[in-house]
Structures are given as C-alpha cells and as structure tokens.
XYZ file of C-alpha atoms in Angstrom:
661
model
C 27.783 -14.850 -45.054
C 27.444 -14.512 -48.817
C 30.412 -15.909 -50.715
C 31.549 -16.148 -54.348
C 34.652 -18.013 -55.474
C 36.867 -17.801 -58.539
C 34.256 -19.423 -60.790
C 32.010 -16.354 -60.353
C 34.613 -13.643 -59.720
C 36.585 -14.619 -62.802
C 33.507 -14.594 -65.026
C 33.029 -10.958 -66.064
C 29.412 -11.385 -67.155
C 28.266 -13.241 -64.047
C 30.253 -11.036 -61.684
C 28.890 -7.761 -63.049
C 25.344 -9.007 -62.458
C 26.007 -9.047 -58.710
C 26.195 -5.779 -56.793
C 27.105 -4.899 -53.216
C 25.818 -2.015 -51.144
C 27.111 -0.265 -48.020
C 25.120 2.564 -46.394
C 25.786 5.170 -43.720
C 22.409 5.883 -42.124
C 22.174 9.251 -43.872
C 21.032 8.215 -47.338
C 24.634 8.033 -48.545
C 26.210 4.814 -49.734
C 29.079 2.951 -51.374
C 28.227 0.445 -54.093
C 29.559 -1.389 -57.117
C 29.692 -4.884 -58.587
C 31.582 -7.663 -56.818
C 34.584 -7.064 -59.127
C 34.293 -3.267 -58.678
C 33.381 -2.571 -62.282
C 30.933 0.308 -62.144
C 28.035 -0.660 -64.387
C 25.781 2.197 -63.248
C 26.219 5.925 -63.026
C 25.014 5.504 -59.445
C 27.925 3.241 -58.514
C 30.667 4.804 -56.431
C 32.783 4.346 -53.345
C 31.396 7.474 -51.700
C 27.983 8.922 -52.413
C 27.341 11.584 -49.782
C 23.990 12.964 -48.629
C 24.622 16.676 -48.111
C 21.133 17.269 -46.709
C 20.301 13.814 -45.336
C 18.803 11.793 -46.817
C 18.720 13.992 -49.938
C 21.007 16.197 -52.052
C 23.217 13.224 -52.798
C 26.499 13.711 -54.628
C 28.823 11.079 -56.046
C 32.287 12.147 -54.960
C 34.721 9.213 -55.131
C 33.797 6.963 -58.045
C 36.480 4.315 -57.582
C 40.122 3.639 -56.806
C 42.567 2.120 -59.274
C 44.656 -0.207 -57.092
C 47.930 -1.705 -58.239
C 50.328 -4.120 -56.501
C 54.043 -3.756 -57.232
C 55.694 -7.094 -56.454
C 58.922 -8.714 -57.642
C 59.513 -5.773 -59.957
C 56.162 -6.211 -61.724
C 52.919 -4.233 -61.643
C 49.647 -6.109 -61.072
C 46.526 -4.067 -61.559
C 43.678 -5.266 -59.356
C 41.045 -2.874 -60.689
C 38.729 -3.486 -63.582
C 36.919 -1.065 -65.895
C 34.607 -1.294 -68.841
C 35.057 0.907 -71.874
C 33.326 0.727 -75.219
C 34.402 -2.624 -76.716
C 37.120 -3.061 -74.099
C 37.685 -4.274 -70.544
C 40.832 -2.802 -68.992
C 42.509 -3.614 -66.733
C 41.293 -7.129 -65.980
C 41.896 -7.246 -62.257
C 38.955 -9.590 -61.727
C 41.248 -12.381 -62.936
C 43.224 -11.944 -59.700
C 40.110 -11.926 -57.531
C 39.956 -15.300 -55.818
C 36.868 -14.592 -53.711
C 34.281 -12.038 -52.669
C 32.273 -12.272 -49.484
C 29.911 -10.262 -47.357
C 30.222 -11.176 -43.713
C 29.860 -7.859 -41.938
C 30.885 -5.845 -45.006
C 32.133 -6.443 -48.589
C 35.523 -8.122 -48.665
C 37.634 -8.934 -51.728
C 40.560 -11.400 -51.664
C 43.141 -11.217 -54.454
C 45.787 -13.766 -55.359
C 48.849 -12.571 -57.277
C 51.411 -15.351 -57.783
C 52.061 -16.497 -54.200
C 50.788 -13.276 -52.645
C 47.365 -12.797 -51.014
C 45.889 -9.409 -50.217
C 42.423 -8.493 -48.939
C 40.408 -5.335 -49.481
C 37.304 -4.486 -47.465
C 34.953 -1.528 -47.674
C 32.701 -0.077 -45.005
C 31.179 3.267 -44.098
C 31.194 5.178 -40.830
C 27.614 5.213 -39.522
C 26.178 8.711 -39.467
C 29.048 10.176 -41.498
C 29.728 10.711 -45.185
C 32.921 8.700 -44.898
C 34.145 5.451 -46.403
C 37.063 3.234 -45.356
C 38.834 1.206 -48.056
C 40.950 -1.201 -46.047
C 43.855 -3.289 -47.366
C 45.561 -6.146 -45.502
C 48.522 -8.196 -46.704
C 47.646 -11.764 -45.742
C 50.552 -13.697 -47.217
C 53.625 -12.707 -49.203
C 57.263 -13.866 -49.352
C 58.510 -10.268 -49.240
C 57.194 -6.706 -48.801
C 55.057 -5.208 -51.547
C 54.161 -1.697 -52.615
C 50.561 -0.720 -53.248
C 49.605 2.189 -55.472
C 46.148 3.752 -55.180
C 44.857 6.266 -57.696
C 41.460 7.815 -56.744
C 39.036 8.614 -59.562
C 36.752 11.509 -58.684
C 33.399 12.645 -60.090
C 32.061 15.256 -57.608
C 28.632 15.641 -59.187
C 24.954 15.099 -58.525
C 24.419 11.352 -58.319
C 21.919 11.450 -61.197
C 24.351 13.312 -63.498
C 27.643 12.509 -65.279
C 31.019 14.225 -65.185
C 32.922 15.112 -68.381
C 36.281 16.760 -68.884
C 34.766 19.075 -71.487
C 32.516 20.572 -68.819
C 35.716 22.289 -67.602
C 34.873 21.941 -63.918
C 36.621 24.348 -61.591
C 39.074 22.192 -59.610
C 41.022 23.286 -56.559
C 43.387 20.712 -55.036
C 45.368 21.026 -51.824
C 47.654 18.160 -50.866
C 50.106 17.126 -48.189
C 52.461 14.235 -47.616
C 49.699 11.620 -47.161
C 46.479 13.428 -48.078
C 44.654 15.524 -50.612
C 41.502 17.643 -50.635
C 39.763 18.316 -53.923
C 37.155 21.053 -54.293
C 35.340 20.447 -57.564
C 32.256 22.467 -58.580
C 31.807 23.397 -54.888
C 31.851 19.779 -53.733
C 34.756 18.932 -51.453
C 36.320 15.496 -51.093
C 39.201 14.694 -48.768
C 41.376 11.578 -48.896
C 43.904 10.369 -46.354
C 46.314 7.432 -46.355
C 48.096 7.217 -43.010
C 51.666 6.062 -43.455
C 51.455 6.579 -47.187
C 52.757 9.121 -49.645
C 50.765 11.220 -52.092
C 52.118 12.297 -55.485
C 50.242 15.081 -57.247
C 49.842 14.011 -60.866
C 46.468 15.202 -62.211
C 44.948 13.284 -65.089
C 41.552 12.672 -66.701
C 40.389 9.106 -67.367
C 37.924 9.235 -70.236
C 34.895 7.343 -71.493
C 34.090 4.841 -68.769
C 31.091 2.860 -69.963
C 28.187 2.033 -67.640
C 26.582 -1.045 -69.173
C 23.289 -0.932 -67.279
C 22.755 2.731 -68.160
C 23.346 1.817 -71.800
C 20.700 -0.913 -71.514
C 18.305 1.630 -70.012
C 19.088 4.129 -72.800
C 20.483 6.588 -70.269
C 23.718 8.552 -70.544
C 26.256 5.742 -70.300
C 29.684 7.397 -70.530
C 31.691 9.429 -68.064
C 35.098 10.994 -67.551
C 36.697 10.867 -64.110
C 39.363 13.112 -62.617
C 42.397 11.785 -60.795
C 44.511 14.300 -58.848
C 47.383 11.854 -58.402
C 48.162 8.665 -56.529
C 49.077 7.281 -53.104
C 51.789 4.700 -52.448
C 52.612 2.653 -49.376
C 54.815 -0.318 -48.555
C 53.224 -3.359 -46.899
C 54.842 -6.075 -44.859
C 53.193 -9.365 -43.974
C 50.155 -8.733 -41.741
C 50.116 -4.967 -42.349
C 46.725 -3.272 -42.593
C 45.846 0.296 -43.533
C 42.894 2.305 -44.778
C 42.387 4.883 -47.468
C 39.796 7.184 -45.894
C 37.571 9.248 -48.188
C 35.201 11.774 -46.672
C 33.194 14.906 -47.244
C 33.607 15.426 -43.489
C 36.943 15.720 -41.666
C 38.937 12.657 -42.656
C 41.315 13.125 -39.721
C 38.472 12.589 -37.239
C 38.192 8.858 -37.907
C 40.150 5.964 -36.462
C 39.977 2.695 -38.384
C 39.920 0.313 -35.429
C 37.359 2.166 -33.294
C 34.990 2.926 -36.174
C 35.166 -0.634 -37.499
C 34.604 -2.126 -34.052
C 31.592 0.117 -33.448
C 30.109 -0.732 -36.817
C 30.551 -4.493 -36.415
C 28.912 -4.363 -32.971
C 26.033 -2.332 -34.357
C 25.426 -4.802 -37.165
C 25.614 -7.834 -34.880
C 22.916 -6.253 -32.703
C 20.598 -6.007 -35.712
C 20.349 -9.796 -35.966
C 19.700 -10.510 -32.293
C 16.208 -11.917 -32.640
C 14.916 -14.891 -30.650
C 12.844 -16.202 -33.534
C 16.040 -16.822 -35.516
C 17.131 -19.479 -33.033
C 14.341 -21.827 -34.072
C 14.948 -21.532 -37.821
C 16.933 -23.944 -40.033
C 20.422 -22.645 -40.837
C 19.635 -21.604 -44.408
C 16.543 -19.695 -43.285
C 18.482 -18.153 -40.403
C 21.148 -16.853 -42.788
C 18.519 -15.497 -45.178
C 16.517 -13.704 -42.497
C 19.713 -12.350 -40.912
C 20.641 -10.834 -44.280
C 17.217 -9.232 -44.523
C 17.468 -7.839 -40.979
C 20.773 -6.162 -41.858
C 19.331 -4.972 -45.160
C 16.296 -3.555 -43.333
C 18.571 -1.270 -41.344
C 20.006 0.261 -44.521
C 16.708 1.975 -45.292
C 16.405 3.685 -41.907
C 18.096 7.058 -42.213
C 18.400 10.249 -40.198
C 16.647 13.371 -41.420
C 17.175 16.496 -39.319
C 17.754 14.457 -36.158
C 14.782 12.167 -36.614
C 14.539 8.828 -38.439
C 12.996 8.338 -41.838
C 12.822 5.502 -44.353
C 14.461 5.700 -47.743
C 12.462 3.852 -50.403
C 15.299 2.181 -52.284
C 18.887 2.221 -53.489
C 20.336 3.656 -55.505
C 18.064 6.526 -56.464
C 14.937 6.787 -54.304
C 14.415 9.232 -51.439
C 11.972 9.016 -48.542
C 8.497 8.386 -49.965
C 5.385 8.520 -47.790
C 3.588 5.545 -49.299
C 6.697 3.355 -49.290
C 7.513 4.400 -45.743
C 4.134 3.391 -44.348
C 4.032 0.088 -46.222
C 7.587 -0.677 -45.081
C 7.301 0.504 -41.486
C 5.913 -2.745 -39.984
C 8.592 -4.960 -41.547
C 11.524 -2.599 -41.014
C 10.767 -1.368 -37.502
C 7.984 -3.311 -35.765
C 8.917 -6.937 -36.366
C 12.542 -5.947 -35.697
C 11.639 -4.474 -32.300
C 12.635 -0.901 -33.208
C 9.388 0.580 -31.938
C 10.850 3.962 -30.971
C 11.943 4.488 -34.567
C 8.438 3.633 -35.809
C 6.957 6.068 -33.297
C 9.266 8.886 -34.373
C 8.576 8.304 -38.080
C 4.818 8.401 -37.521
C 5.100 11.572 -35.440
C 7.177 13.298 -38.091
C 4.857 12.467 -40.983
C 1.899 13.643 -38.909
C 3.538 17.102 -38.783
C 3.496 17.263 -42.581
C -0.169 16.271 -42.918
C -1.905 18.939 -44.991
C -5.556 18.897 -46.071
C -5.760 15.320 -44.885
C -2.771 14.203 -46.965
C 0.722 13.144 -45.935
C 3.535 13.753 -48.443
C 4.018 11.256 -51.218
C 7.692 12.231 -51.298
C 10.166 15.016 -50.611
C 11.890 16.859 -53.452
C 15.545 15.820 -53.894
C 16.659 19.409 -54.493
C 15.161 21.237 -51.516
C 13.328 18.617 -49.438
C 9.919 20.217 -49.913
C 6.948 17.851 -49.379
C 4.953 16.855 -52.464
C 1.312 15.806 -52.114
C 0.175 13.646 -55.038
C -0.990 10.317 -53.629
C -4.464 9.112 -52.708
C -3.266 6.105 -50.734
C -0.261 7.385 -48.747
C -2.486 8.840 -45.999
C -4.481 5.609 -45.801
C -1.288 3.566 -45.552
C -0.320 5.964 -42.755
C -3.394 4.869 -40.798
C -2.578 1.239 -41.620
C 0.921 1.743 -40.169
C -0.609 3.247 -37.025
C -2.894 0.230 -36.697
C 0.124 -2.083 -36.967
C 2.052 0.020 -34.448
C -0.833 -0.291 -32.000
C -1.000 -4.061 -32.563
C 2.704 -4.458 -31.795
C 3.067 -2.000 -28.900
C -0.398 -1.527 -27.369
C 0.681 2.111 -26.948
C -2.803 3.617 -26.977
C -1.690 6.743 -25.089
C 0.701 7.734 -27.881
C -1.997 7.204 -30.493
C -4.550 9.203 -28.506
C -2.289 12.158 -27.697
C 0.064 12.154 -30.663
C -1.742 10.895 -33.745
C -5.491 10.628 -33.279
C -6.188 14.227 -34.319
C -4.224 13.608 -37.541
C -6.148 10.413 -38.211
C -9.484 12.161 -37.736
C -8.280 15.010 -39.945
C -7.481 12.540 -42.744
C -10.891 10.882 -42.427
C -12.701 14.241 -42.498
C -10.904 15.484 -45.614
C -11.325 12.165 -47.422
C -15.043 12.207 -46.677
C -15.614 15.882 -47.524
C -13.017 16.305 -50.269
C -9.390 17.343 -50.726
C -6.811 17.693 -53.509
C -7.165 15.840 -56.824
C -10.902 15.348 -56.439
C -10.359 12.895 -53.587
C -13.697 12.469 -51.819
C -16.210 9.961 -50.543
C -18.991 9.339 -53.059
C -22.628 8.960 -52.023
C -22.088 5.189 -51.594
C -19.330 5.867 -49.060
C -16.493 4.719 -51.369
C -13.473 6.904 -52.180
C -13.296 8.470 -55.638
C -10.058 10.166 -56.755
C -8.446 11.858 -59.726
C -9.193 12.206 -63.414
C -7.730 11.024 -66.714
C -4.532 13.060 -66.263
C -3.607 11.991 -62.727
C -1.673 9.048 -61.318
C -2.489 8.924 -57.620
C -2.227 5.217 -56.715
C 0.945 3.176 -56.326
C 0.615 2.238 -60.005
C 1.781 5.763 -60.772
C 3.950 5.704 -63.932
C 3.402 8.724 -66.167
C 5.262 9.514 -69.393
C 4.806 13.164 -70.282
C 1.044 13.580 -70.314
C 0.401 9.866 -70.766
C -0.718 7.985 -67.661
C 0.601 4.467 -68.251
C -1.945 2.780 -65.979
C -5.000 5.054 -65.615
C -6.799 4.169 -62.391
C -8.825 7.238 -61.534
C -12.236 6.807 -59.991
C -12.733 4.125 -57.357
C -9.635 1.949 -57.064
C -10.011 -1.399 -55.330
C -7.026 -1.157 -52.949
C -7.784 2.479 -52.076
C -11.211 1.466 -50.870
C -9.836 -1.549 -49.014
C -7.508 0.876 -47.230
C -10.414 3.297 -46.651
C -12.443 0.544 -45.005
C -9.473 -0.334 -42.819
C -8.996 3.315 -41.860
C -12.628 3.616 -40.731
C -12.438 0.351 -38.818
C -9.202 1.487 -37.155
C -10.847 4.721 -35.972
C -13.812 2.745 -34.650
C -11.476 0.405 -32.790
C -9.502 3.290 -31.241
C -12.687 4.987 -30.044
C -13.848 1.699 -28.542
C -10.550 1.228 -26.713
C -10.796 4.792 -25.431
C -14.237 4.000 -24.020
C -16.208 6.181 -26.435
C -18.819 3.670 -27.598
C -20.934 6.284 -29.345
C -18.213 7.334 -31.809
C -16.999 3.757 -32.102
C -20.465 2.733 -33.275
C -20.694 5.703 -35.640
C -17.498 4.729 -37.442
C -18.488 1.086 -37.427
C -21.688 2.078 -39.263
C -19.625 4.007 -41.826
C -17.370 0.978 -42.230
C -20.322 -1.340 -42.780
C -21.705 1.023 -45.426
C -18.365 0.936 -47.241
C -18.203 -2.850 -46.964
C -21.678 -3.295 -48.408
C -21.028 -0.831 -51.258
C -17.651 -2.396 -51.978
C -19.036 -5.918 -52.321
C -21.809 -4.717 -54.611
C -19.613 -2.555 -56.837
C -16.342 -4.459 -57.110
C -17.426 -8.086 -57.365
C -16.839 -9.397 -60.887
C -19.173 -12.357 -61.101
C -17.910 -13.449 -64.494
C -14.239 -13.663 -63.446
C -15.007 -14.578 -59.815
C -12.703 -11.865 -58.528
C -12.689 -8.096 -57.993
C -12.682 -5.295 -60.520
C -9.500 -3.273 -60.366
C -11.031 0.163 -60.763
C -14.482 1.615 -61.387
C -15.159 5.016 -62.871
C -18.341 6.418 -64.374
C -19.924 3.405 -66.088
C -16.610 1.687 -66.755
C -15.645 -1.439 -64.829
C -11.957 -2.285 -65.308
C -11.787 -6.085 -65.286
C -7.987 -6.241 -65.645
C -6.611 -9.008 -63.444
C -4.251 -7.081 -61.188
C -2.825 -7.712 -57.714
C -4.575 -4.779 -56.043
C -7.551 -6.950 -55.134
C -5.403 -8.969 -52.703
C -5.587 -6.102 -50.190
C -9.291 -6.754 -49.692
C -8.098 -9.901 -47.882
C -4.610 -9.135 -46.588
C -5.233 -5.888 -44.706
C -6.091 -6.195 -40.989
C -9.846 -5.874 -41.600
C -11.072 -8.080 -44.464
C -13.573 -6.669 -46.910
C -14.418 -10.011 -48.457
C -14.457 -13.470 -46.924
C -15.698 -16.984 -47.478
C -15.984 -18.179 -51.054
C -15.279 -14.724 -52.473
C -11.973 -14.475 -50.651
C -11.036 -17.990 -51.693
C -11.871 -17.250 -55.308
C -9.892 -13.981 -55.367
C -6.874 -15.729 -53.870
C -7.116 -18.499 -56.462
C -7.299 -16.020 -59.362
C -4.300 -14.058 -58.096
C -2.416 -17.308 -57.447
C -3.138 -18.652 -60.912
C -2.627 -15.466 -62.952
C -0.124 -13.356 -61.039
C 2.024 -15.335 -58.607
C 5.700 -15.845 -59.481
C 8.592 -17.029 -57.293
C 9.575 -13.403 -56.591
C 6.292 -11.545 -56.214
C 3.060 -10.787 -57.995
C 2.744 -9.674 -61.590
C 1.081 -6.302 -61.951
C -1.117 -7.640 -64.772
C -2.184 -11.047 -66.010
C -0.160 -12.447 -68.953
C -3.482 -13.147 -70.658
C -4.181 -9.414 -70.947
C -3.386 -7.816 -74.307
C -1.691 -4.927 -72.467
C 0.754 -7.315 -70.757
C 4.468 -6.516 -71.056
C 6.750 -9.469 -70.385
C 9.955 -7.505 -69.789
C 10.931 -4.247 -68.132
C 13.554 -3.096 -70.650
C 14.403 -0.316 -73.094
C 14.278 3.455 -72.813
C 12.388 5.432 -70.176
C 9.148 5.398 -72.165
C 9.276 1.636 -72.754
C 10.085 0.906 -69.127
C 7.417 3.215 -67.735
C 4.822 1.675 -70.021
C 5.799 -1.785 -68.700
C 6.218 -0.768 -65.038
C 2.700 -1.829 -64.014
C 1.659 -3.863 -67.043
C 3.012 -7.243 -66.055
C 6.230 -6.406 -64.240
C 6.582 -8.438 -61.028
C 6.619 -6.437 -57.791
C 8.466 -8.100 -54.931
C 6.667 -6.278 -52.100
C 3.289 -7.721 -53.059
C 4.434 -11.203 -52.059
C 4.089 -10.275 -48.395
C 0.423 -9.405 -48.754
C -0.182 -12.528 -50.826
C 1.312 -14.634 -48.020
C -0.891 -12.902 -45.442
C -3.974 -13.436 -47.605
C -2.972 -17.069 -48.172
C -2.763 -17.684 -44.424
C -6.117 -15.979 -43.814
C -7.910 -18.009 -46.465
C -6.217 -21.378 -45.933
C -5.500 -21.199 -42.224
C -2.417 -22.136 -40.231
C -1.776 -25.710 -41.276
C 0.885 -27.925 -42.772
C 0.037 -26.906 -46.340
C 0.438 -23.228 -45.448
C 3.763 -23.899 -43.745
C 5.036 -25.795 -46.792
C 3.948 -22.953 -49.067
C 5.735 -20.266 -47.040
C 8.896 -22.358 -46.761
C 8.831 -22.934 -50.514
C 8.571 -19.193 -51.136
C 11.611 -18.528 -48.971
C 13.569 -21.489 -50.352
C 13.209 -20.100 -53.868
C 14.262 -16.647 -52.681
C 17.311 -18.047 -50.872
C 18.524 -20.101 -53.818
C 17.610 -17.811 -56.703
C 17.805 -14.204 -55.531
C 19.616 -13.669 -52.236
C 22.977 -13.885 -54.014
C 21.846 -12.159 -57.220
C 21.465 -8.508 -58.268
C 21.842 -6.629 -54.947
C 23.408 -9.444 -52.933
C 21.879 -9.966 -49.504
C 18.824 -7.843 -50.227
C 15.711 -7.767 -52.468
C 15.252 -6.008 -55.794
C 12.404 -3.659 -56.558
C 10.914 -5.516 -59.534
C 11.374 -8.486 -61.874
C 10.417 -9.287 -65.448
C 6.934 -10.738 -65.776
C 8.121 -13.740 -67.786
C 10.553 -16.434 -66.652
C 13.418 -16.321 -65.758
C 12.098 -13.164 -64.069
C 15.297 -11.130 -64.360
C 15.643 -8.609 -61.489
C 15.150 -4.993 -62.544
C 14.824 -1.529 -61.061
C 16.464 -0.724 -57.745
C 18.795 -3.418 -56.429
C 17.522 -2.900 -52.871
C 13.954 -1.768 -52.171
C 12.553 -1.023 -48.721
C 9.105 -2.536 -49.124
C 10.517 -5.613 -50.916
C 12.646 -6.387 -47.848
C 10.063 -5.217 -45.320
C 7.159 -7.280 -46.607
C 9.206 -10.473 -46.624
C 10.186 -9.829 -43.032
C 6.698 -8.835 -41.926
C 4.873 -11.763 -43.493
C 7.530 -14.278 -42.443
C 7.817 -13.089 -38.842
C 4.092 -12.578 -38.319
C 3.275 -16.046 -39.588
C 6.035 -17.761 -37.620
C 5.305 -15.758 -34.461
C 1.596 -16.488 -34.609
C 2.270 -20.164 -35.329
C 4.574 -20.463 -32.315
C 2.151 -18.507 -30.135
C -0.739 -20.777 -31.094
C-alpha cells in the first residue's frame, strides 16, 4: 500500500507532484494528482479508447464534489486557475492511499467520508465511489460533473461552440458532445439539469512544457444524494451502457484480478519493503497490457503513448515472461509477425487510424531478442518453428540484402542504416528537419542486436537438428563479432564508439554500448567488457537509470525542460532513461559475477528506487525519464512500460538465477 497523510495532502505543491493512474485494459484510463487537481491536459476521470488501444478521448474531466452538513457547504474538490487555487478541498483531505485502487479520505469537522476510484476492466467505464464512514447525522452530497469530450491531446473551449445534446432522467444524464457520448448514472440520487461552463482551468505541467495550458469544461448540471452512516454509492461514468454495471460485482472481480497479479513465489523470500515494491511493479506491469482487436498488445506509456514495436519487444520479457503470462507473450509475438513487411515490424501504429508505421532499424531486431527470451522461459520450440521462424528468417534476409531507409549489411557484415535526415534508433528525437541525435551509419546497439539475432537463428537451427544451417549462421555471427571488435573499440577511451559512419567515429560516451554485454550473446568480454562497464558506471549511472550522454560532453543537457524544441534537443543528450538500468544490472552481473558485492549493488539500486521514486511522480510505477543532474527530477510519462519491465526483468532474473544456483 502507498499512503500519504495530511502533511503531504495538505501541501498543494507536494501533493500536485504525485499522480495516480487507473487503467482499463483497453488503453483508456483515469488519472489525476492525489488531491485531484488536474495539472495536465491528459488528466481526467474517464479517458476512453474508442478503437482500443487508440483513438482516445477525454470525456469526464473531473467531478466537483460538495458536502452539505449542518447547514454548511464544504467543497472537497480543488482546481488551479491562473494565480488562484479554488476551491481548496485538499485542506479537508486527511489521507490518500493506493491499496487496490486510489482512495481519498476527507475529514470535515467530525465527519469522515471516503472516495475511491476504479475502472471496469475491459470497459470504458469508471466508478467514483463514496462511503460515509462517520458522521453524527445524515449529510447531502452534491456532485457536478465537468465534461470535455475531446481528443485527449486537445483542449475544449466554450468559444469552439461545440454541438451539445443532453438527455437526462431522474438519476442520470447522457451528453453527446461533438459526436462523443458520455453517460452518467447515480443510483438513488437526483439529477438537476443546470448547464454551465467553467472557464480557464490551468494545467501547470502543460504550462511548464509550453503547451496549451488552459481549458473550459462543460457541466450539464449536478447530482444530489443523502447519505446515512455507512452508506455507499457510486457515480458511474461510461461511454458504454452505464446501466450494465453493478458496483459490488465489478469491484469484487477487479480486486480478485489484481490480487492474482501479485501471486509470485519469489515474493515470499523478499524483505517486506522489497515485497511491497515488487508487488507495485507487478500491478503496474499489468496496466500496459491492453486488448487490440481481441488480441493483447503493450502500450508504451501513460498518458500519451500507444503501442510501439520497439517498446513492446523490450518490455515483453519483464511484463509477460517473468510474470508467468506466457500466453500473452506468445499472442503479442504472433500478432507483430503478421505485420512484418520487408523484414521490418512496425515502430508504432497511428493514433488516428491504427495504420502501422515502419521507421525503426532496431524494432525488428528487438523482436528477435524477445523471441529468444520467450524460448528461454518456455522452451516452446514448436511454436517458434511453426509460428515465427519464417518471420525471423525474413528479417535476417532483408537486413542482409537491404530494406527501407538504406538498412543493409555492409561488406564487413555489420548493419548500416539511414542518412543525415533519418532517426531510426531508439534515440529518435527529431525537431522539424533537425535530427537531435544523428546516429545514421553503424550504431553500436543495432549491431549488438544484429549479432544476437544471428546467434539466435543459429541456436534455433541447432535445436531443430539442422547442423549445417546452424554452422552457417554461426560463421556469420563470428564475422560480425570480429568486425564489431575491430571497428567499435575506442582504445583511447577504453570503451566503444557509439556510431560509425563514413570516416567518422562518434566517441560520445553513451549508454548504447552496454548492450554489447547485456544482451544474451555478448559481443565483448574479458577486460574490454570490464572497461566498458566501468566507463558507463562512472559517466552515466544515476540512482534512476543511465544518462543518455556523459556530463563531460559539451552537448550535455542537464535538464529536460522548456518548449518542445528544448525538450527534444535534451531528450537524448544527458536525460536519464529509467529502462536502461535493467540492462546495466544484467551487464554488471555478467562482468562481476553472482557474489555478495553484486547482491549489495542490486539491493542498493532497489532501495533508492523504493525510498525516492516509488511514491513520487506516478505513484507505484516508474517514470519514463529523469533530469541528468541531481536531484534527477522525474520527467516525461509518469508510467513507462520498459521502465517498469526492465526493473522486473533484471530483478527477477538475478534473484531466480541466484536461488537456482
């Protein structure tokens, strides 16, 4: 359980730095800060995925809740406007906790009332539940919904004159606004139609990011209901049929589902603080697994990412394999194989129409990595042979002979890709025509992945009993290994070049070289591996991940702040990436071995995470990125798939192997 008391809840600045997230398995979500001040345009109580996991619309932004008690009105909600905070309901908030779902406890005089929020799994529906815990007499609660009904990237304004059609009954209302329908129901309550626009809500984080930071929200009226001691009821908001949901049955199902997520034998042997941390990550891991046309997919991050090929394959081991959800991993791999085109799997799917986009050199190689990990965990060779091996061989053939974006194997066997105007690796920020981190040519991690792909094919052929082809691919792998060690070794810095193109050797100290050690098949070993690990440790390691560039580099950016241009130019120029920590841990174990020092190191990494990030930013999950300089403020998405996945993968693999040994 994550818990905050009055000292945090009553502090507006501290409280608005902590955000909660509920998801529905479709790509939809509910999210805000722990005092329900929306600081982002992406915050809302119901964001629905109309074409899961894409075409997301923010329907219900928030609910203004007021308690009427002893003839007085007490407003529990809280909003930020320009130069004003009104009302100040956070002053009544005595605690916030996440046990199974976000729960808020308010104290008004000698009255205590709780509010909890959860979503129905597989439905675009949210339950906002109120329970009167203690009161000397009945109270009346008034709930006024504030509605946006717009694309979740956009903003609503009264001056847009949206076409609004409202139909209401005794205890419900349906609002059709710019062809987006939202229904609300309060069983046992009463609805009063009183339409009104609330203007100029300020979203502080959007203002910091130089994005559109102001919005108007429409309220069709308000609900009222009387509560006696112990009474509980739910305001149900849905883009489905709100009458189809029963509070008790849906809540019971959802609690049982979440409890199942943390049933892992390895947890039993962990200290209590580690057990709580890993349990949080296991629940968080589930939030990224979504349904897409009746098959599972992985969403890259909340609030704004969709399902990205590269992120999916990097995340798949930590989200599905170490958690024992092998059938989900199998289905995801099968589905991406269907989209393979000219040896490339999609980098992402367009938010508007779901069409696959092919603009990544490494996504297909990470796909083969994910298959290798799946085989390691399941030993399901038959599935690989019959379901995926043709796709793997297709990828290898196109990468050797050539495919989009000048991706091809050079005469030395190494993969060359792109030109000055392309951004094909994971360091892919581009501002207009400016590539923020140009890495065309032969990128170090791409060729580490290429070597691993060839070795994986060789291993599969060997396991299938085809020694001839196994040897052929082993020879290709050895050629790549020899060329790699000759080309990428930077003798002066005692580490690896980041990228080589034409006669240019990029000696920037970046984290990409760690993959030459951390991937299943090492490209470098011995003193070279030890030296690379030491350089990365010294220059790039932070408590939350690896910097994307050494602070000693003149291109280094210490903070990820400012407008879109400033942020994109800093994205891979020093910004800390949380997901890289998993591969650093794996490399650390490979180089230093399984010993007491390694165990202390891994425990230290998780101790810092538990005490300094688990209850910060997106509480109970892991942010996308952090500032390069201390105090390493969390930035970007509040919950990122590969950030969570790589902590789980590296932690579970190390602990499992240690126990097995």
